Tab-separated table of N, CA, C and O and ligand atoms in Angstrom:
chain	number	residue	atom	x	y	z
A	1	UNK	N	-29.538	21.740	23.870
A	1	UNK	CA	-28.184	22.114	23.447
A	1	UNK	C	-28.156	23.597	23.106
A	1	UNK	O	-28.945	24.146	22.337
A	2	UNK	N	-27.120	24.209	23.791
A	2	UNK	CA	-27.347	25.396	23.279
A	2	UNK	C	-26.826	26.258	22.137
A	2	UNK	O	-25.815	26.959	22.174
A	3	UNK	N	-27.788	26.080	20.974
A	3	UNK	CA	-27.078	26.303	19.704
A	3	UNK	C	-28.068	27.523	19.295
A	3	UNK	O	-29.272	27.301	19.425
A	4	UNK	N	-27.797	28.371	18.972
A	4	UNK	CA	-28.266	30.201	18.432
A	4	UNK	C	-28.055	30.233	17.140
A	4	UNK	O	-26.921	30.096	16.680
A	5	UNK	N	-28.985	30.395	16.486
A	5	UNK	CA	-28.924	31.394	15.435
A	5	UNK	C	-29.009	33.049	15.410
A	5	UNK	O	-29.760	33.873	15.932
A	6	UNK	N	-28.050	33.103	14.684
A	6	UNK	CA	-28.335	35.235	14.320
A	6	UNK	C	-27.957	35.426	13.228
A	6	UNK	O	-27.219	34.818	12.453
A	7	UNK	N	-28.789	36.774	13.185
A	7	UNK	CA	-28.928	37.186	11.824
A	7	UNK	C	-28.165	38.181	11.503
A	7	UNK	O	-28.159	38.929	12.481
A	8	UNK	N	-27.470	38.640	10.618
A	8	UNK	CA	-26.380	39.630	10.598
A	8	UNK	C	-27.557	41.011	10.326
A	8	UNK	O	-28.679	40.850	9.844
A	9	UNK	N	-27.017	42.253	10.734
A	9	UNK	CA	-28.114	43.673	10.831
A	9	UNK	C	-27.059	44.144	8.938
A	9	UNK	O	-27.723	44.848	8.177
A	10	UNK	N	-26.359	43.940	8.690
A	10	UNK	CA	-25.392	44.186	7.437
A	10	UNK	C	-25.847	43.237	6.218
A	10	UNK	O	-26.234	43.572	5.099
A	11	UNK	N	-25.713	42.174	6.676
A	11	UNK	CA	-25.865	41.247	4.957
A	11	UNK	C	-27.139	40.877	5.343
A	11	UNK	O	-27.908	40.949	4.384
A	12	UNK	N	-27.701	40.489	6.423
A	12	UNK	CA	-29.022	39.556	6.404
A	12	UNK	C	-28.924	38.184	6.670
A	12	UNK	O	-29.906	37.532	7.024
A	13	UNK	N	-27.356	37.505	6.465
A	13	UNK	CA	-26.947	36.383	6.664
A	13	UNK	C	-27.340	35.940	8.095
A	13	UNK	O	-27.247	36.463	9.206
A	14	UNK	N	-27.793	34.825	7.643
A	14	UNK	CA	-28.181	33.674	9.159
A	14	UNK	C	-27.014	32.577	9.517
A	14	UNK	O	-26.717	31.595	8.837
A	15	UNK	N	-26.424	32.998	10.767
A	15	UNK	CA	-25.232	32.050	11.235
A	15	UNK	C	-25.379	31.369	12.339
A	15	UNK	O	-25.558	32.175	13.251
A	16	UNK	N	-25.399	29.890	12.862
A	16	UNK	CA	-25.307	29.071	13.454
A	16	UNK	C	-24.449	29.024	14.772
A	16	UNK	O	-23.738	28.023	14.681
A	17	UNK	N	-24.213	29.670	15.946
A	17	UNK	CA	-23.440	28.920	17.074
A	17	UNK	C	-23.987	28.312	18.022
A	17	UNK	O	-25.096	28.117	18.518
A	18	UNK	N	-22.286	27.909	18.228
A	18	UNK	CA	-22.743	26.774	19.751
A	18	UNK	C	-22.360	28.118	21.244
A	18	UNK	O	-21.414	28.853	21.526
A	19	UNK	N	-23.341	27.900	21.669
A	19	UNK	CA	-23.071	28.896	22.751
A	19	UNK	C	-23.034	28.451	24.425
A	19	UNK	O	-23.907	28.639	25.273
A	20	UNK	N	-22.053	27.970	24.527
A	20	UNK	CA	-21.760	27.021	25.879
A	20	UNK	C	-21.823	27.907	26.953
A	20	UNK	O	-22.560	27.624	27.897
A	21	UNK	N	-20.967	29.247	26.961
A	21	UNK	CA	-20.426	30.410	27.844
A	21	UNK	C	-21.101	31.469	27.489
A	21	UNK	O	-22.082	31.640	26.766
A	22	UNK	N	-20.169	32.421	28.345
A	22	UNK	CA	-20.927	33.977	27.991
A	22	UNK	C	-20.256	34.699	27.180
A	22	UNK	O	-20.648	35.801	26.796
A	23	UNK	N	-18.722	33.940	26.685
A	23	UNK	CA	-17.819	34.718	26.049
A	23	UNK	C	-18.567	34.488	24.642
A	23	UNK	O	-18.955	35.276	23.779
A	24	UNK	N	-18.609	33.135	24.760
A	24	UNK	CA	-19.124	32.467	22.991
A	24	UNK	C	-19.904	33.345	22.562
A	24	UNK	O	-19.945	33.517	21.343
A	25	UNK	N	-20.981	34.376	23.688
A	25	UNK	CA	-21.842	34.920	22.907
A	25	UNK	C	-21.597	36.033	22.710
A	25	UNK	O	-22.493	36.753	22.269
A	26	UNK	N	-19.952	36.707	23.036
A	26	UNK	CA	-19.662	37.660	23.001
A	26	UNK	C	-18.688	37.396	22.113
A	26	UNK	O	-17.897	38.331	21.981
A	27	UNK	N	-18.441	36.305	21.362
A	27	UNK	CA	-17.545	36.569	20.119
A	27	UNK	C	-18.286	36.091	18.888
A	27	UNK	O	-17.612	35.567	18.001
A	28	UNK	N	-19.898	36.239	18.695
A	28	UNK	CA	-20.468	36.218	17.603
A	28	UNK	C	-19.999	37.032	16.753
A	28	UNK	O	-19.590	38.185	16.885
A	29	UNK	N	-20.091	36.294	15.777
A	29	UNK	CA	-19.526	37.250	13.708
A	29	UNK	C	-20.121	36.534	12.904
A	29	UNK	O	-20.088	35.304	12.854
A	30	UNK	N	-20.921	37.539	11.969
A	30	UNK	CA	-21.485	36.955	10.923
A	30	UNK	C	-20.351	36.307	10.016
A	30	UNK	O	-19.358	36.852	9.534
A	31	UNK	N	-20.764	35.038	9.926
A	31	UNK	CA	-20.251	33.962	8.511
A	31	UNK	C	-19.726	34.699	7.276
A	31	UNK	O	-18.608	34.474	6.812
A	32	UNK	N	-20.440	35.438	6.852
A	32	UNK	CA	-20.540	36.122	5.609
A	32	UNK	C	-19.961	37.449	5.762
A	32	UNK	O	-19.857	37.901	4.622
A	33	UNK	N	-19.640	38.082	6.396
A	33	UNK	CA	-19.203	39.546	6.049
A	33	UNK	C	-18.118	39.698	7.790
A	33	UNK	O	-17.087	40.364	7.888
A	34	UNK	N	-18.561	39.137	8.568
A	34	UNK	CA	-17.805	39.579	9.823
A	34	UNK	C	-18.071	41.143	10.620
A	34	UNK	O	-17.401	41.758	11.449
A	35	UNK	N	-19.204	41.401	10.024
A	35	UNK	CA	-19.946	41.660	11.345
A	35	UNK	C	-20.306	41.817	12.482
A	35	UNK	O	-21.314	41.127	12.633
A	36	UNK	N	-20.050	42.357	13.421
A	36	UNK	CA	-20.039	42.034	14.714
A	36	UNK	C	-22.030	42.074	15.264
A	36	UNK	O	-22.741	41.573	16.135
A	37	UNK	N	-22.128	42.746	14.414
A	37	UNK	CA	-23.542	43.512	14.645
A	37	UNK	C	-24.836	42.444	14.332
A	37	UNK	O	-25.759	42.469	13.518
A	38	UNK	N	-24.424	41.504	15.392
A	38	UNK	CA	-25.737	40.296	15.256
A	38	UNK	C	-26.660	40.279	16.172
A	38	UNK	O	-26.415	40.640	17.323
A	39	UNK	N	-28.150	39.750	15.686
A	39	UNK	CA	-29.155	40.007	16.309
A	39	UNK	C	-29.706	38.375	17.008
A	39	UNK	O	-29.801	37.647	16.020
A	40	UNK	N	-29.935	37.882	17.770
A	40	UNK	CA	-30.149	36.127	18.115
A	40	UNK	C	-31.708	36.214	17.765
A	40	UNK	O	-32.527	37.123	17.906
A	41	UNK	N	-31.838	34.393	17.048
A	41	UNK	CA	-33.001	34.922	16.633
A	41	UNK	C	-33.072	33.900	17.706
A	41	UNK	O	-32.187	33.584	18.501
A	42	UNK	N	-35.094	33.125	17.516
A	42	UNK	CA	-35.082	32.257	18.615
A	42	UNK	C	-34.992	30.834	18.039
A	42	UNK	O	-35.517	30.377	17.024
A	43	UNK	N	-34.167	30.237	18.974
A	43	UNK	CA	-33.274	29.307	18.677
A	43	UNK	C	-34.519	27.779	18.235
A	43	UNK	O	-35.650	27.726	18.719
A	44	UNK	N	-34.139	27.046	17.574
A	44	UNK	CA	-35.324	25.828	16.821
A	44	UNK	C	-35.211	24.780	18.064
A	44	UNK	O	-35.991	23.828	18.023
A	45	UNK	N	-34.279	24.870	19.202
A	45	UNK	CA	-34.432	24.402	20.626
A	45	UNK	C	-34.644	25.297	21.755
A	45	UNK	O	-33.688	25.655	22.443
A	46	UNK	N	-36.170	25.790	22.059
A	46	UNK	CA	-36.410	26.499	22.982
A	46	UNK	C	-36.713	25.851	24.205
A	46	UNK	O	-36.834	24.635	24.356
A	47	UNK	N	-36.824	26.699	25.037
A	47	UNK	CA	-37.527	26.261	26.339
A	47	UNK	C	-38.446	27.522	26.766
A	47	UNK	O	-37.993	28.667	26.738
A	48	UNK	N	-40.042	27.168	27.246
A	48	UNK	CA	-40.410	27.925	27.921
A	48	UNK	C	-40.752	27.641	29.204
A	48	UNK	O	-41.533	26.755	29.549
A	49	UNK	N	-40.059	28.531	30.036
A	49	UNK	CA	-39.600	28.467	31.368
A	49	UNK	C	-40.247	29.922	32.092
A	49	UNK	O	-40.047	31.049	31.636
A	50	UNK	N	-41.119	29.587	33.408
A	50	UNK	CA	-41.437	31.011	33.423
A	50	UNK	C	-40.048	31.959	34.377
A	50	UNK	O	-38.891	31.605	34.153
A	51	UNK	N	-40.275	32.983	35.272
A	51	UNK	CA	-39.040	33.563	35.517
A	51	UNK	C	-38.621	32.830	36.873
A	51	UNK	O	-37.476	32.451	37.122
A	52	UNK	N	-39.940	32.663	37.868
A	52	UNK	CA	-39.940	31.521	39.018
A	52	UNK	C	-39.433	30.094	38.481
A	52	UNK	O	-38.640	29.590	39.277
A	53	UNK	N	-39.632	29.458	37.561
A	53	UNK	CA	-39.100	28.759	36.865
A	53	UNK	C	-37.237	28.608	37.237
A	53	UNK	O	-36.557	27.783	37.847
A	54	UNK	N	-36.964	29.838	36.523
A	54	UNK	CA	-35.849	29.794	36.361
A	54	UNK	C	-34.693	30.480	37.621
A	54	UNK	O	-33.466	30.549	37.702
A	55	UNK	N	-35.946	30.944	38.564
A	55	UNK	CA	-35.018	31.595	40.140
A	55	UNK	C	-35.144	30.270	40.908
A	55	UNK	O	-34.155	30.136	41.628
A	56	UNK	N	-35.926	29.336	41.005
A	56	UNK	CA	-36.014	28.254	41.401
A	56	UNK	C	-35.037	26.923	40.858
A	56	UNK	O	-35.047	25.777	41.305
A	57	UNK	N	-34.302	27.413	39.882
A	57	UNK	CA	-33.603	26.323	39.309
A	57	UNK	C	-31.891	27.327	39.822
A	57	UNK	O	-30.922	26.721	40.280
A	58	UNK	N	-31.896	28.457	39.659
A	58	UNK	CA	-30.829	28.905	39.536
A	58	UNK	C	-30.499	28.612	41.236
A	58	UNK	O	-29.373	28.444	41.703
A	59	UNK	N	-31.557	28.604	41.866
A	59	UNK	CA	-31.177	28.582	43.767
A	59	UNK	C	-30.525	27.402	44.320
A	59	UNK	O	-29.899	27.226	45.365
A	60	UNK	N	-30.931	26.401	43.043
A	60	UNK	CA	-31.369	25.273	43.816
A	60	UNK	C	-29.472	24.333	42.978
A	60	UNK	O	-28.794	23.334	43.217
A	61	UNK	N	-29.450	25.350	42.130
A	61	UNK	CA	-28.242	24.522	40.846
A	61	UNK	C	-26.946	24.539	42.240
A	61	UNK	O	-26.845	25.132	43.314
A	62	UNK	N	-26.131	23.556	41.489
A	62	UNK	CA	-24.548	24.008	42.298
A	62	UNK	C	-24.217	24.983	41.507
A	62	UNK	O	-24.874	25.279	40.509
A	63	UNK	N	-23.030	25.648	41.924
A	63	UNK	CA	-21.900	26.432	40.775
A	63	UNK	C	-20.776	25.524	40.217
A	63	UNK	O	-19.880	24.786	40.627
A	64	UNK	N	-21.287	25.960	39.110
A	64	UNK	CA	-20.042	25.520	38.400
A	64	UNK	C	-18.679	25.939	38.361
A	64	UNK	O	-18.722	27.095	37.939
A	65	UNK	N	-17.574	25.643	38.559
A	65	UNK	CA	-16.306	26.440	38.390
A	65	UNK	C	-15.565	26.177	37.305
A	65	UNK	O	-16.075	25.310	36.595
A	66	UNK	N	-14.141	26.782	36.763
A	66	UNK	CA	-13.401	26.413	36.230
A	66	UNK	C	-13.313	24.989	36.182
A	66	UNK	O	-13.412	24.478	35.066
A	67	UNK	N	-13.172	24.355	37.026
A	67	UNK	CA	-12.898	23.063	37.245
A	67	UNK	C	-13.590	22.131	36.194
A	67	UNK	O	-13.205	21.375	35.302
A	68	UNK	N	-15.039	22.619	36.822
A	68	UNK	CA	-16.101	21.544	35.856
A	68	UNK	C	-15.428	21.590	34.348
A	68	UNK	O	-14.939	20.624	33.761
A	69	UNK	N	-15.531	23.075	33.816
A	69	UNK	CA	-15.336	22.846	32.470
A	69	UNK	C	-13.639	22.525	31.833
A	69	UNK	O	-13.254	22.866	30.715
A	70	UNK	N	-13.049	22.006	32.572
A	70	UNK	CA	-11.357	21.582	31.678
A	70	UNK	C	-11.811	20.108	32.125
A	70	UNK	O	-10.969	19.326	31.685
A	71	UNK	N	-12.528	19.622	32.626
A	71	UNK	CA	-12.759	18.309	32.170
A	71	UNK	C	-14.445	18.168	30.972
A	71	UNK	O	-15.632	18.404	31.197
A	72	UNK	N	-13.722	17.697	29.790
A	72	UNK	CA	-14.994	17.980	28.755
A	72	UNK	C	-15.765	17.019	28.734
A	72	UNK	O	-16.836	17.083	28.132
A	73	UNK	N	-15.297	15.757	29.501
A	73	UNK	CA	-16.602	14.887	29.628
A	73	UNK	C	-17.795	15.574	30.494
A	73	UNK	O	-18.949	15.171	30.346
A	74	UNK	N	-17.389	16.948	31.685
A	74	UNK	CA	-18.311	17.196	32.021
A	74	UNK	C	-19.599	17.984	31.164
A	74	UNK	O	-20.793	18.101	31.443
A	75	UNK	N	-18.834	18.433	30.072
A	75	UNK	CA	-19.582	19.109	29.533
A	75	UNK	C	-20.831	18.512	28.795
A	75	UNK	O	-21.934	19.004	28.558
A	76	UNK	N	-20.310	17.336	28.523
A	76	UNK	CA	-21.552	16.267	27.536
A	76	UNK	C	-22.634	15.649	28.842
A	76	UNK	O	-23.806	15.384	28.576
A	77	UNK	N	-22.128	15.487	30.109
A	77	UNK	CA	-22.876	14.970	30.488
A	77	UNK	C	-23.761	16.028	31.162
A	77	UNK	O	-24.858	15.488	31.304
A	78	UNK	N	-23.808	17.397	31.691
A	78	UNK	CA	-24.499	18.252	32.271
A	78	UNK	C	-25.182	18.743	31.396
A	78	UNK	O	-25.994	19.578	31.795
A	79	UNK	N	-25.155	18.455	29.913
A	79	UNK	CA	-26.085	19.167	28.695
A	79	UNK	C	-26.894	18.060	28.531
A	79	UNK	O	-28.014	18.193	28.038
A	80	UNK	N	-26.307	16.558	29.019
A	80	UNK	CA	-27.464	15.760	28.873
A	80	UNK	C	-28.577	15.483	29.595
A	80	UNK	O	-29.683	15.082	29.232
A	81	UNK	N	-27.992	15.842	31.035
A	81	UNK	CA	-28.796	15.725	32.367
A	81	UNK	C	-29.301	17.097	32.544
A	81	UNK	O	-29.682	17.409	33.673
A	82	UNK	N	-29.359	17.953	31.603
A	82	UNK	CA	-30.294	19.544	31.622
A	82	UNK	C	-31.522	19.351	30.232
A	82	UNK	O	-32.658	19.733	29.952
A	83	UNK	N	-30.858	18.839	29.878
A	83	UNK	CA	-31.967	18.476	28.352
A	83	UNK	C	-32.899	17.162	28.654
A	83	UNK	O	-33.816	17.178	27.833
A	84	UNK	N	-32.995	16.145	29.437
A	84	UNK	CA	-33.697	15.563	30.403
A	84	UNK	C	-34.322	15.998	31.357
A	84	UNK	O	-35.481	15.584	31.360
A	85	UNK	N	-34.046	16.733	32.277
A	85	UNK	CA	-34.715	17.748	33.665
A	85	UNK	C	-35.441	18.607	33.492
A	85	UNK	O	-36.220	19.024	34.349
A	86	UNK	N	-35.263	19.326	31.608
A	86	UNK	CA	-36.149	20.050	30.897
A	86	UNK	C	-37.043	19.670	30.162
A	86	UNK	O	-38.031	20.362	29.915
A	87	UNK	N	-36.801	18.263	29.595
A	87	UNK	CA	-38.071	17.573	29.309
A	87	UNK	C	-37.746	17.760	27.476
A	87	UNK	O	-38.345	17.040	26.677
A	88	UNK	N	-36.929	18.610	27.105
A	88	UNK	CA	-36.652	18.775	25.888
A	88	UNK	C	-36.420	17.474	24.717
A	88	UNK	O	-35.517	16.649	24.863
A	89	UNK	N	-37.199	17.450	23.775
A	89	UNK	CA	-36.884	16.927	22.647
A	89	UNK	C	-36.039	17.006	21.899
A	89	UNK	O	-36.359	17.552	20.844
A	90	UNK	N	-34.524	16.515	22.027
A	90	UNK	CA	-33.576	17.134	21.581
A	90	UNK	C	-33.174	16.390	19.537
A	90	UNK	O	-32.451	16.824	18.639
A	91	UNK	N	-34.165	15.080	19.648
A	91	UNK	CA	-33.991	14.502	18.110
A	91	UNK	C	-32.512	13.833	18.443
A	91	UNK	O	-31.708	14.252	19.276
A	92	UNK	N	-32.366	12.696	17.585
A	92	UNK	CA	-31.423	11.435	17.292
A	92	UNK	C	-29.949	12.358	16.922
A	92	UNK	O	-28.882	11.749	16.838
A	93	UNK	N	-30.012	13.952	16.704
A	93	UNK	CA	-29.010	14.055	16.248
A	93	UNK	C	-28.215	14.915	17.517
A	93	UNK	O	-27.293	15.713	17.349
A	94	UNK	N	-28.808	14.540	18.773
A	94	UNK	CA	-28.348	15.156	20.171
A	94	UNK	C	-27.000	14.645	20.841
A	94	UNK	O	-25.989	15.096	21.381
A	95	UNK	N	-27.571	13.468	20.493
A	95	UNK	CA	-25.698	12.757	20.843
A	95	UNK	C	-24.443	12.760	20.174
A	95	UNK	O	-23.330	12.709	20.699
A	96	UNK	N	-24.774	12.837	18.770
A	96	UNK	CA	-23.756	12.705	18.285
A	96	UNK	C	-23.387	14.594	18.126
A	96	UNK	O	-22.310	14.926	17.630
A	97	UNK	N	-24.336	15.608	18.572
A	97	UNK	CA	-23.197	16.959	18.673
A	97	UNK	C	-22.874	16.575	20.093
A	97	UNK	O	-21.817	15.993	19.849
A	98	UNK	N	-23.032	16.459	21.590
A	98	UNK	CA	-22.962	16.644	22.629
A	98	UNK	C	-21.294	15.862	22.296
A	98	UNK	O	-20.233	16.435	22.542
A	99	UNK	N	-21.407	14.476	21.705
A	99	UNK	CA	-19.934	13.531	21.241
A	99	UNK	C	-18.710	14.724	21.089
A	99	UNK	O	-17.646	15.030	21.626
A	100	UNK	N	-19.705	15.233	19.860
A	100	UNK	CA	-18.391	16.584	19.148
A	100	UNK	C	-18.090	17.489	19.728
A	100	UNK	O	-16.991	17.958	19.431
A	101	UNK	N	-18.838	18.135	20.751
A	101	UNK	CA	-18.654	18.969	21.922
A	101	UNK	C	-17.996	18.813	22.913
A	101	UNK	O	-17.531	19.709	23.617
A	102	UNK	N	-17.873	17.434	23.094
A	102	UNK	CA	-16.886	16.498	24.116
A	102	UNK	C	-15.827	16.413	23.414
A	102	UNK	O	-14.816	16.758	24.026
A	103	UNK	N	-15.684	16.106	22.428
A	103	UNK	CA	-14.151	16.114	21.910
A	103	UNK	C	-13.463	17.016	21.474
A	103	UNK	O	-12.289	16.775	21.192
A	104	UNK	N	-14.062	18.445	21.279
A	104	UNK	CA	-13.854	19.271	20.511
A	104	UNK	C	-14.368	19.090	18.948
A	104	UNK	O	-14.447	20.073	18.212
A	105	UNK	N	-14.580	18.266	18.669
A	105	UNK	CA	-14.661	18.424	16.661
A	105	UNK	C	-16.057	19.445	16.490
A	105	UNK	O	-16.319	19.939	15.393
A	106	UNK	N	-16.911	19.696	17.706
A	106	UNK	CA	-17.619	21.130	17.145
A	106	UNK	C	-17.106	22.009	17.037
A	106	UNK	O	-17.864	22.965	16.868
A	107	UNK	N	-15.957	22.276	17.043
A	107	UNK	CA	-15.316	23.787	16.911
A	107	UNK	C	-15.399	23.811	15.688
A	107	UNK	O	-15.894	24.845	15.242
A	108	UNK	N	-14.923	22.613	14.541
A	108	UNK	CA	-14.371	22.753	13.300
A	108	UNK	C	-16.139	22.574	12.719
A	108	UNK	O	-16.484	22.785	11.556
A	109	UNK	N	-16.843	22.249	13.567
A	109	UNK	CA	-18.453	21.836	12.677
A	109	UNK	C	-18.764	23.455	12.439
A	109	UNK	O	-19.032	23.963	11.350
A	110	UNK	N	-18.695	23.937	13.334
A	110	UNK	CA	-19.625	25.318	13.782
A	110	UNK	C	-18.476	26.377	13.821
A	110	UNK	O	-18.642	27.434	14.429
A	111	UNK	N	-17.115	26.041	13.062
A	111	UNK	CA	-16.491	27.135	12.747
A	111	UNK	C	-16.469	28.389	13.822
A	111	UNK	O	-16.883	29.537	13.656
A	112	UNK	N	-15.887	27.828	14.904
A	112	UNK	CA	-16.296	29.103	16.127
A	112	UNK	C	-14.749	29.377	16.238
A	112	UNK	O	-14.329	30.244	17.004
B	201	ZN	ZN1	-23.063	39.772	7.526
């Protein structure tokens, strides 16, 4: 799941997002002061992937379009079938965010 922590370079504050897109990671703000000036730390769900790894997955992926994402069931199920294909340990509490991510109620969890 792709959830980031960063650390604000101003207060020091550590803030939590969900980072689905490329915008999400371009509208990080520290929690605490609003900040723009955040640093990602590394996230407590990693993957190590080497770079062939990841030119071999990117060749081989479809594209996604607009399309995929205005239907949000797609979204729960391509984070589930990537967190499987990666082999990742995602813990008992994987479904029930991927749920909130599907419905929207992570917006209001993770205050984005
Ligand atoms: Zn701050």
């Amino acid at each position: 799941m792709p959830i980031y922590e960063y650390e604000c370079a101003k207060c020091q504050a550590i803030s939590t997002f969900l980072i689905l897109r490329q915008e999400d990671a371009a509208r990080v703000v520290c929690k605490g002061c609003g900040s723009k000036k955040m640093s990602q730390l590394i996230s407590r769900v990693t993957y190590h992937r080497s770079e062939s790894d990841r030119l071999a997955e990117f060749n081989t992926r479809k594209p996604r379009g607009e399309e995929f994402y205005k239907d949000s069931r797609n979204v729960g199920l391509w984070a589930k079938k990537r967190a499987k294909e990666l082999g990742a340990d995602l813990g008992p509490q994987f479904d029930e965010i991927v749920e909130s991510a599907r419905t929207g109620k992570i917006l209001e969890k993770y205050d984005l």
